[in-house]
RNA sequence: GCGGCGGUCGUCUAGCCUGGACUAGGACGCCGGCCUGCCAAGCCGGAGGUCCCGGGUUCAAAUCCCGGCCGCCGCACCA
């Protein structure tokens, strides 16, 4: 590519202060990126928009929490990360290439060695004389590499902590408390925005693969038996069209197809209506950030590509100039894997109680010993007999009664006719279940990059960052036409003050020619420029300039706040907001 | 981690092959002054460089050699 868009985009990001590699003065460290003054504003607006789409739009069902980034080792043992986030790696002693030892053995011998120790894998490689698949050289010892960042909690060497590799465990661990706080109602979505760390072997692709990054994620907890009730807002997006590539299409070498969410669920391309619903929300969210709809689709992961706990996973892919399709979000049906594991490891009950519509009456036959018989027969020793009896399961009483055999209680014996059989009615009001989880999860830096790149365009040799107006870092700039005129400056500063008090993020600038200043703010994506000129002195109007079309309209100072609000938040066209000017 | 290519003011780049005249040049941007009635205008002045880092060769290194770091591409890896 002669004109490499990626290079130009990165150059703009650096020069104008959106993002750049971290630790530059020390030579940089791969996998870490700084967000600059405008980058962080953009990122924050993207996060805020995500909150709107995922949390506030479902305010009776979805809430947000924040949990720590460091977790005790127990949590990540339970989640499986300590075990499964570790890859067995073997290095060729001749060419130095590294391979996944388990993959190598599976390819050569067709046996699954998952769970075997590194020593065992080394032995298998030696015994079967497996060589480097590239150069044929001798392979070394199998070593493990864990992608978790490890640390110590407090001054105790043995107290291991991990930097979380995903947000999900924070929601699972807090589930019981949040569920009660939210008045024990299902379905329940717990959302979170936060930083995670993964000690990638070889991060590349600028902000696409980082060692530390931000995720916005939701764990949507549902009753597995209530498909429809779990998604009470399904109709909002039932007719929303999404482009999906189910795994079976991929196998058939077909491309993605556009379907409504309802069709996808009915045809079982998407296994659960909730999964489809949140994919639709994600689709609309990404579109609202200025990504064209034909540059987005959802691709299903194959059985071997997805995590072991997931029964279906889709990635949401967006096209970028350099690397083609990149993943910006993942949509997984995680089942009850995580909550079950945490129940097992913590010993806590993380189930949800589900009342039946009608309580069920169950007839039961029960057996117990006639207490008056024991009192009468054993007298002063009766207390001891009762104690022994307390440890006897009801099943034994039943057997003794039915087989007409005496029940042995240590040194004592109770005859079968002292055991009573009686019928009882038990009322069962509901049952307990472990909720299942549907998880839409976004990588914020990736989304930010993708949005930035799609906003980049050139016009007459100048760069314009055409971000959607409502996520622009700076919303408007106020400019006196001429730098050295105090009367213009005074009015411009007053307008600046009014707008900032009204809650807009505004800049004021009087340095350089007016054209130069317009160009400056086009590059950082400021959608509106308000210019105070000599006509302002006569009739209290100013010009409002649109970043994308460069068209201008004349508007009264008195209604600037109102007009700017329509322009920024309601996407009103520039020509409808005032009297067009030809320049 | 392997192989290939690369790293020079804020940004883009010239110089590197063929070591010296390089006090590292230019453009854009930035700052100050003048000017300026709407799209990077002009004039004057200014600031800004560990030539990625470390070591070596040499009388002399941005330039040659070695090691490292970082970036891109390929391989491998990628919850």
XYZ file of C-alpha atoms (C1' of nucleotides) in Angstrom:
662
model
C 0.000 0.000 0.000
C 1.706 3.135 -1.199
C -0.553 5.334 0.866
C -0.511 3.508 4.161
C -3.526 4.723 6.092
C -2.329 3.019 9.246
C 0.904 5.023 9.208
C -0.972 8.268 8.754
C -3.460 7.429 11.459
C -0.687 6.582 13.902
C 1.174 9.747 12.989
C -1.912 11.860 13.691
C -2.556 10.034 16.963
C 0.970 10.789 18.147
C 1.248 14.342 16.853
C -2.106 15.499 18.150
C -2.054 13.642 21.440
C -4.488 10.754 21.147
C -2.229 7.801 21.951
C 1.381 6.619 21.731
C 3.635 3.792 23.001
C 4.351 3.994 26.739
C 7.747 4.538 28.350
C 9.160 6.164 25.216
C 12.092 7.870 26.981
C 13.324 4.472 28.154
C 13.006 2.927 24.725
C 9.451 1.693 25.153
C 8.017 -1.622 26.329
C 5.970 -3.697 23.902
C 2.321 -4.110 24.783
C 1.751 -0.860 26.672
C 0.159 2.319 25.332
C -0.508 5.763 26.792
C -3.725 7.630 26.138
C -3.043 11.308 25.531
C -5.198 14.348 26.321
C -7.647 13.847 23.450
C -7.376 10.058 23.411
C -8.548 9.734 26.978
C -11.482 12.071 26.312
C -12.466 9.974 23.316
C -12.067 6.754 25.248
C -14.152 8.080 28.130
C -16.928 9.139 25.779
C -16.925 5.670 24.206
C -17.164 4.099 27.658
C -19.993 6.477 28.575
C -21.858 5.526 25.433
C -21.396 1.854 26.231
C -22.939 2.533 29.670
C -25.901 4.092 27.915
C -26.413 1.135 25.562
C -25.770 -1.680 28.016
C -26.557 -0.338 31.486
C -28.898 2.670 31.447
C -31.038 1.362 28.577
C -31.773 -1.677 30.795
C -31.825 0.122 34.124
C -34.177 -2.311 35.846
C -32.040 -5.285 35.004
C -28.425 -4.215 34.534
C -26.195 -2.445 37.037
C -22.510 -1.639 37.166
C -19.996 -2.500 39.879
C -16.251 -2.096 40.318
C -13.988 -4.757 41.775
C -10.223 -4.866 42.450
C -7.664 -5.593 39.771
C -5.580 -7.760 42.127
C -7.147 -11.006 43.249
C -6.045 -13.740 45.660
C -4.730 -16.912 44.022
C -7.779 -18.896 45.151
C -10.033 -16.907 42.816
C -7.906 -17.698 39.786
C -7.503 -21.304 40.812
C -11.285 -21.539 40.888
C -11.652 -19.779 37.548
C -9.175 -22.187 35.971
C -6.747 -19.465 34.919
C -3.843 -20.671 37.042
C -4.141 -24.041 35.344
C -5.442 -23.216 31.883
C -3.865 -19.862 31.226
C -0.566 -21.768 31.223
C 0.815 -23.016 27.955
C 3.387 -25.815 27.747
C 6.141 -24.599 25.458
C 9.080 -26.471 24.006
C 12.036 -24.871 22.264
C 14.117 -26.250 19.418
C 17.742 -26.406 20.495
C 18.954 -25.787 16.965
C 16.786 -23.010 15.497
C 15.302 -21.639 18.710
C 11.701 -21.743 17.521
C 9.079 -22.270 20.211
C 6.103 -24.559 19.936
C 3.128 -25.576 21.984
C 4.243 -28.962 23.327
C 0.695 -30.303 23.610
C -0.132 -29.315 20.034
C 3.055 -30.931 18.771
C 2.310 -34.239 20.493
C -1.282 -34.217 19.326
C -0.203 -33.577 15.728
C 2.444 -36.315 15.721
C 0.853 -39.011 17.862
C -2.804 -38.034 17.908
C -2.990 -38.264 21.690
C -4.454 -35.702 24.015
C -1.960 -34.786 26.722
C -3.996 -32.081 28.411
C -3.289 -32.028 32.123
C 0.011 -33.892 31.905
C 3.036 -32.431 33.665
C 5.846 -30.781 31.687
C 8.121 -33.667 32.711
C 5.713 -36.221 31.252
C 5.466 -34.283 28.012
C 9.255 -34.046 27.788
C 9.418 -37.824 28.252
C 6.811 -38.443 25.537
C 8.723 -36.217 23.134
C 12.012 -38.020 23.830
C 10.508 -41.532 23.702
C 8.745 -40.873 20.412
C 11.686 -39.019 18.959
C 9.654 -35.933 18.044
C 11.791 -33.310 16.308
C 11.408 -29.668 15.463
C 8.743 -29.546 12.724
C 10.555 -26.720 10.972
C 14.270 -27.571 10.985
C 14.250 -31.122 12.323
C 16.444 -30.172 15.278
C 16.449 -31.663 18.767
C 13.766 -30.323 21.110
C 14.587 -29.172 24.650
C 12.707 -29.499 27.938
C 8.999 -28.663 28.047
C 8.483 -25.522 30.070
C 5.331 -23.752 31.115
C 4.479 -20.182 30.453
C 1.633 -18.562 32.350
C 0.008 -15.461 30.973
C -1.058 -14.219 34.409
C 0.895 -11.367 35.990
C 1.860 -12.588 39.442
C 2.514 -10.590 42.599
C 2.423 -10.880 46.385
C -0.320 -9.528 48.581
C 1.235 -7.953 51.662
C 4.678 -8.893 53.011
C 4.103 -12.636 52.912
C 5.918 -14.559 50.177
C 3.331 -17.307 50.221
C 0.398 -14.982 49.714
C 0.157 -14.979 45.951
C -2.002 -12.513 44.062
C -2.741 -12.142 40.372
C -3.538 -9.171 38.178
C -6.931 -10.112 36.750
C -6.831 -11.336 33.126
C -10.552 -10.606 32.668
C -13.247 -8.785 34.615
C -15.687 -11.667 34.820
C -14.414 -13.203 38.060
C -15.118 -9.954 39.893
C -18.779 -10.250 38.981
C -18.995 -13.956 39.791
C -17.366 -13.541 43.175
C -19.691 -10.642 44.057
C -22.755 -12.272 42.532
C -24.444 -13.341 45.777
C -24.224 -9.865 47.339
C -25.264 -8.022 44.173
C -28.170 -10.410 43.668
C -29.468 -9.652 47.161
C -28.887 -5.907 46.785
C -30.883 -6.050 43.560
C -33.785 -7.570 45.515
C -33.146 -11.144 44.381
C -34.631 -10.726 40.948
C -33.662 -12.442 37.732
C -32.490 -11.867 35.077
C -29.620 -9.759 36.358
C -26.818 -8.123 34.430
C -23.663 -7.098 36.288
C -21.465 -4.789 34.271
C -17.986 -3.476 34.848
C -15.362 -1.331 33.164
C -11.786 -1.874 34.226
C -8.224 -2.730 33.436
C -6.884 -6.234 32.950
C -3.414 -7.665 32.390
C -2.202 -10.551 30.282
C 1.494 -11.225 29.996
C 1.413 -11.917 26.263
C 4.449 -13.655 24.809
C 4.760 -11.331 21.858
C 2.303 -8.421 21.664
C 2.152 -6.613 18.321
C -0.143 -4.565 16.191
C 0.068 -1.320 18.169
C -3.036 -0.935 20.360
C -4.640 -4.105 19.026
C -2.837 -6.466 21.391
C -1.734 -5.028 24.698
C -0.388 -6.482 27.910
C -2.548 -4.126 29.941
C -5.853 -2.824 28.656
C -9.412 -1.863 29.470
C -12.453 -4.074 29.138
C -16.131 -3.149 29.303
C -18.067 -6.251 30.035
C -21.320 -7.583 31.345
C -22.199 -10.905 32.923
C -25.881 -11.414 32.223
C -27.251 -14.008 34.653
C -30.296 -15.984 33.593
C -32.469 -18.931 34.510
C -31.493 -21.642 31.999
C -35.080 -22.922 31.930
C -36.593 -19.558 31.012
C -35.350 -18.662 27.565
C -38.012 -16.078 26.769
C -38.439 -14.550 30.227
C -34.682 -14.055 30.435
C -34.812 -11.472 27.713
C -37.807 -9.226 28.481
C -36.577 -6.583 26.023
C -36.035 -8.996 23.129
C -38.667 -7.257 20.963
C -36.642 -4.039 20.976
C -34.136 -5.680 18.666
C -36.027 -8.667 17.234
C -36.054 -7.004 13.821
C -32.565 -5.539 14.050
C -30.413 -6.861 11.245
C -26.984 -8.215 12.017
C -24.375 -9.805 9.780
C -23.335 -13.193 11.095
C -21.043 -15.974 9.997
C -22.063 -19.178 11.819
C -19.342 -21.792 12.095
C -21.128 -24.133 9.694
C -21.104 -21.400 7.033
C -17.383 -20.984 7.601
C -16.841 -24.707 7.073
C -18.856 -24.466 3.858
C -16.678 -21.495 2.892
C -19.643 -19.173 2.758
C -19.473 -15.532 3.789
C -21.423 -13.722 6.489
C -25.137 -13.206 5.915
C -27.467 -10.502 7.087
C -30.385 -11.736 9.183
C -32.716 -10.334 11.788
C -32.050 -11.403 15.342
C -35.409 -13.175 15.411
C -34.507 -15.238 12.341
C -31.085 -16.089 13.736
C -32.619 -17.374 16.962
C -35.495 -19.224 15.281
C -33.142 -20.932 12.858
C -30.881 -21.799 15.807
C -27.891 -20.016 14.315
C -27.752 -18.258 17.678
C -28.500 -20.660 20.515
C -30.064 -18.280 23.003
C -32.292 -15.210 22.486
C -30.265 -13.279 25.075
C -27.051 -13.943 23.183
C -28.716 -12.645 20.023
C -30.186 -9.649 21.802
C -26.868 -8.457 23.240
C -25.200 -9.008 19.889
C -27.813 -6.689 18.375
C -27.153 -4.090 21.068
C -23.429 -4.406 20.320
C -24.139 -3.991 16.643
C -26.029 -0.733 17.247
C -23.416 0.467 19.732
C -20.576 0.034 17.238
C -22.639 1.669 14.486
C -23.278 4.660 16.748
C -19.510 5.136 16.981
C -19.296 5.823 13.271
C -18.309 2.371 11.997
C -20.104 1.612 8.699
C -22.451 -1.360 9.018
C -20.865 -3.270 6.164
C -17.511 -3.198 7.960
C -18.824 -5.192 10.926
C -19.917 -8.798 11.346
C -20.167 -11.547 13.948
C -18.166 -14.724 13.458
C -18.852 -17.882 15.416
C -15.890 -19.653 16.926
C -15.455 -23.325 16.170
C -15.614 -26.058 18.824
C -11.830 -26.089 19.236
C -11.395 -22.335 19.201
C -13.621 -21.435 22.121
C -13.002 -21.801 25.821
C -13.940 -25.142 27.356
C -16.827 -23.687 29.371
C -18.502 -22.049 26.413
C -21.188 -23.701 24.320
C -21.310 -20.877 21.780
C -19.088 -17.870 21.149
C -19.266 -15.119 18.555
C -16.608 -12.500 17.916
C -17.648 -9.106 16.650
C -15.200 -8.127 13.925
C -14.497 -4.715 12.427
C -12.412 -4.070 9.353
C -9.286 -1.924 9.756
C -6.854 -0.815 7.094
C -3.779 -2.781 8.080
C -4.885 -6.065 9.524
C -8.229 -6.709 7.917
C -10.863 -7.987 10.351
C -10.096 -7.541 14.032
C -12.074 -8.603 17.070
C -13.598 -5.759 19.092
C -15.933 -7.803 21.266
C -16.654 -11.389 22.257
C -20.074 -12.882 22.992
C -20.040 -16.094 24.992
C -22.578 -18.410 26.495
C -20.600 -19.366 29.598
C -23.205 -21.672 31.125
C -22.888 -22.183 34.884
C -19.199 -23.084 34.770
C -17.887 -20.117 36.754
C -20.484 -20.020 39.512
C -20.207 -23.805 39.958
C -16.451 -23.564 40.315
C -16.716 -20.756 42.855
C -19.296 -22.759 44.824
C -16.887 -25.664 44.860
C -13.806 -23.616 45.835
C -15.455 -21.248 48.330
C -17.991 -23.640 49.820
C -20.631 -20.910 49.501
C -24.112 -21.391 48.102
C -24.338 -19.259 44.970
C -27.628 -20.682 43.773
C -30.781 -18.732 43.140
C -34.148 -19.756 44.547
C -36.940 -20.010 42.036
C -40.493 -20.201 43.427
C -42.966 -22.388 41.559
C -46.133 -20.742 40.291
C -48.073 -23.160 42.463
C -46.402 -24.772 45.472
C -46.182 -28.519 45.007
C -47.606 -30.795 47.658
C -45.624 -33.984 47.932
C -46.798 -36.935 49.969
C -44.036 -38.566 51.945
C -43.743 -41.556 54.171
C -41.654 -41.001 57.260
C -40.369 -43.213 60.094
C -39.548 -42.370 63.683
C -39.158 -44.039 67.033
C -41.926 -43.817 69.570
C -40.400 -41.503 72.140
C -42.731 -42.503 74.930
C -41.605 -46.107 74.462
C -37.961 -45.107 74.932
C -38.762 -43.073 78.013
C -40.828 -45.828 79.567
C -38.365 -48.582 78.721
C -34.974 -46.996 79.380
C -35.917 -44.518 82.097
C -32.700 -42.879 83.393
C -30.728 -44.029 80.327
C -33.256 -42.597 77.903
C -31.231 -39.437 77.348
C -28.266 -41.478 76.115
C -30.507 -43.437 73.770
C -31.918 -40.244 72.278
C -28.382 -39.023 71.622
C -27.483 -42.225 69.804
C -30.693 -42.047 67.876
C -29.936 -38.556 66.592
C -27.089 -39.949 64.478
C -29.152 -42.648 62.843
C -30.364 -41.883 59.300
C -34.066 -42.230 58.733
C -33.292 -44.864 56.129
C -32.224 -47.314 58.885
C -35.430 -46.826 60.805
C -37.323 -47.567 57.610
C -35.361 -50.773 57.028
C -35.847 -51.951 60.598
C -39.562 -51.264 60.369
C -40.104 -52.925 57.014
C -37.908 -55.953 57.763
C -39.307 -56.297 61.271
C -35.842 -56.445 62.764
C -34.720 -54.720 65.916
C -32.702 -51.543 65.516
C -29.294 -51.723 67.177
C -28.213 -48.596 68.999
C -24.838 -49.356 70.579
C -25.669 -51.499 73.599
C -29.352 -50.854 73.233
C -31.918 -52.436 71.018
C -35.204 -51.065 69.827
C -37.877 -53.494 68.672
C -39.516 -52.885 65.288
C -42.912 -52.251 66.747
C -41.531 -49.217 68.624
C -40.897 -47.648 65.195
C -43.802 -45.719 63.774
C -44.669 -45.210 60.114
C -46.737 -42.207 59.181
C -47.730 -40.206 56.099
C -46.956 -36.543 55.785
C -47.493 -33.787 53.211
C -44.589 -31.544 52.289
C -45.067 -28.239 50.569
C -42.298 -27.448 48.015
C -42.467 -23.802 47.050
C -39.656 -23.735 44.528
C -36.222 -24.954 43.641
C -32.650 -23.815 43.552
C -30.568 -23.458 40.427
C -27.186 -22.109 39.369
C -27.723 -19.236 36.937
C -26.261 -19.409 33.464
C -24.293 -16.513 32.070
C -24.192 -14.664 28.763
C -21.224 -12.378 28.376
C -20.703 -9.517 25.918
C -17.187 -8.144 26.409
C -15.443 -5.256 24.629
C -11.780 -4.276 24.421
C -11.913 -0.516 24.842
C -8.543 0.335 23.284
C -9.408 -1.688 20.208
C -12.757 0.046 19.891
C -11.039 3.412 20.362
C -8.487 2.633 17.666
C -11.115 1.377 15.239
C -13.276 4.457 15.808
C -10.266 6.740 15.393
C -9.210 5.077 12.159
C -12.715 5.167 10.677
C -13.026 8.843 11.567
C -9.794 9.698 9.748
C -10.246 11.293 6.351
C -8.536 13.764 4.096
C -10.069 16.703 2.265
C -8.185 19.095 -0.004
C -4.886 18.000 1.474
C -6.070 18.530 5.035
C -6.891 15.977 7.701
C -10.332 15.824 9.267
C -11.204 13.589 12.163
C -14.883 12.964 11.458
C -15.849 11.460 14.778
C -19.549 11.211 15.534
C -20.358 14.564 17.149
C -21.516 13.071 20.432
C -18.205 11.305 21.113
C -15.898 14.113 19.996
C -13.334 14.870 22.729
C -13.813 18.638 22.448
C -17.304 19.693 21.446
C -16.744 23.221 20.167
C -14.155 25.963 19.896
C -14.803 29.701 20.094
C -12.715 31.904 17.801
C -12.496 35.663 17.406
C -12.008 36.333 13.709
C -9.025 38.615 14.273
C -6.505 38.050 17.026
C -5.756 41.669 17.911
C -9.228 43.090 18.229
C -10.288 43.475 21.863
C -13.962 43.952 21.077
C -14.129 40.589 19.287
C -12.087 38.885 21.958
C -14.321 40.121 24.748
C -17.461 38.683 23.167
C -15.716 35.412 22.315
C -14.592 34.925 25.916
C -18.136 35.574 27.140
C -19.494 32.948 24.760
C -16.792 30.524 25.901
C -17.838 31.090 29.524
C -21.523 30.573 28.756
C -20.882 27.319 26.925
C -18.557 25.832 29.492
C -21.061 26.681 32.238
C -23.732 24.909 30.197
C -21.624 21.738 30.458
C -19.903 21.621 27.096
C -16.222 20.836 26.692
C -15.090 24.036 24.956
C -11.810 25.610 23.877
C -11.019 29.232 23.117
C -8.291 30.105 20.599
C -7.127 33.408 19.116
C -3.703 32.368 17.837
C -3.064 32.345 14.091
C -5.148 33.032 11.031
C -8.750 31.890 11.097
C -8.123 29.255 8.426
C -5.215 27.803 10.332
C -7.338 27.547 13.438
C -10.163 25.793 11.595
C -7.626 23.271 10.308
C -6.191 22.764 13.780
C -9.575 21.819 15.253
C -10.588 19.692 12.266
C -7.600 17.478 13.066
C -8.701 16.764 16.617
C -12.296 16.260 15.536
C -13.990 19.298 17.085
C -17.402 19.266 15.375
C -18.351 22.920 15.832
C -16.445 26.195 15.467
C -18.093 29.412 16.619
C -16.574 32.541 15.102
C -17.092 36.078 16.409
C -16.744 38.560 13.554
C -17.557 42.204 12.798
C -21.182 41.479 12.108
C -21.415 40.199 15.679
C -20.812 43.745 16.885
C -23.814 44.941 14.869
C -26.481 42.272 15.408
C -25.298 39.855 18.135
C -24.960 36.891 15.814
C -22.001 34.574 15.312
C -21.132 31.949 12.736
C -21.360 28.234 13.431
C -19.071 26.107 11.257
C -19.507 22.393 10.625
C -16.265 20.410 10.724
C -17.276 17.915 8.052
C -18.895 20.061 5.363
C -17.120 23.331 6.257
C -20.477 25.015 5.791
C -21.388 27.919 8.030
C -24.616 29.378 9.345
C -25.301 32.568 11.243
C -26.963 32.146 14.623
C -27.961 34.533 17.447
C -25.686 34.507 20.522
C -28.751 34.176 22.745
C -29.560 30.682 21.445
C -26.055 29.227 21.108
C -26.444 26.754 23.993
C -29.682 25.431 22.591
C -28.410 25.210 19.040
C -25.150 23.560 20.034
C -27.092 20.967 21.985
C -29.163 20.111 18.906
C -26.039 20.006 16.785
C -23.944 17.824 19.103
C -26.464 15.480 20.682
C -29.263 15.277 18.148
C -27.174 15.290 14.999
C -29.112 18.191 13.487
C -27.865 19.292 10.083
C -25.932 22.520 10.065
C -28.148 24.195 7.456
C -31.252 23.747 9.611
C -29.779 25.565 12.571
C -29.417 29.070 11.183
C -29.084 31.236 8.121
C -26.590 29.704 5.694
C -23.686 31.881 4.652
C -21.808 31.597 1.403
C -18.139 32.249 1.928
C 11.259 -16.308 20.665
C 13.321 -17.111 15.372
C 14.137 -14.774 10.399
C 13.792 -10.209 7.266
C 13.549 -4.855 7.146
C 13.777 -0.442 9.914
C 14.739 3.503 14.221
C 17.761 11.065 12.675
C 14.123 17.944 16.273
C 6.890 17.567 18.218
C 5.789 15.195 13.114
C 7.633 13.774 8.256
C 12.217 13.342 6.294
C 17.850 14.403 3.816
C 22.526 12.420 5.077
C 24.360 6.111 5.972
C 26.191 2.292 0.655
C 31.701 5.109 -0.296
C 33.657 7.330 7.937
C 36.254 13.499 8.013
C 34.276 19.628 5.373
C 27.714 17.618 9.859
C 28.409 23.205 14.470
C 23.393 16.929 11.608
C 20.214 20.067 6.567
C 14.972 20.758 5.090
C 9.594 20.892 5.367
C 5.383 21.192 8.381
C 4.034 22.239 13.267
C 5.078 25.167 17.823
C 6.388 30.127 20.453
C 7.018 35.741 20.014
C 6.453 40.286 16.874
C 4.246 42.642 12.545
C 0.215 41.762 9.452
C -4.594 39.526 8.734
C -12.839 41.019 7.388
C -13.607 33.251 7.007
C -10.537 28.009 5.550
C -2.991 25.521 7.066
C -1.682 33.451 3.324
C 2.839 36.722 4.028
C 7.294 38.989 6.506
C 10.795 39.001 10.766
C 12.714 36.549 14.969
C 12.996 32.177 18.250
C 12.881 27.556 20.789
C 13.422 22.549 19.758
C 18.132 16.855 18.230
C 20.742 11.378 24.131
C 21.275 10.780 15.309
C 17.038 4.301 19.826
C 20.558 2.386 23.979
C 25.334 0.096 25.278
C 29.996 -1.618 23.700
C 33.768 -2.062 19.872
C 36.868 -0.661 15.395
C 39.333 4.050 13.997
C 43.380 9.739 14.521
C 37.990 10.399 13.480
C 31.352 7.095 13.816
C 24.561 9.348 12.471
C 27.590 6.458 8.888
C 31.362 0.288 9.836
C 31.001 -4.191 13.524
C 28.699 -6.703 17.952
C 24.878 -6.960 21.762
C 20.271 -5.041 23.587
C 15.488 -2.241 23.240
C 11.466 -0.769 20.210
C 8.430 -0.949 15.569
C 6.614 -3.353 11.046
C 6.300 -8.033 8.083
C 6.610 -13.601 7.977
C 6.749 -18.064 11.334
C 5.218 -19.479 16.210
C 1.945 -17.765 20.183
C -2.861 -15.198 21.131
C -8.432 -15.971 27.900
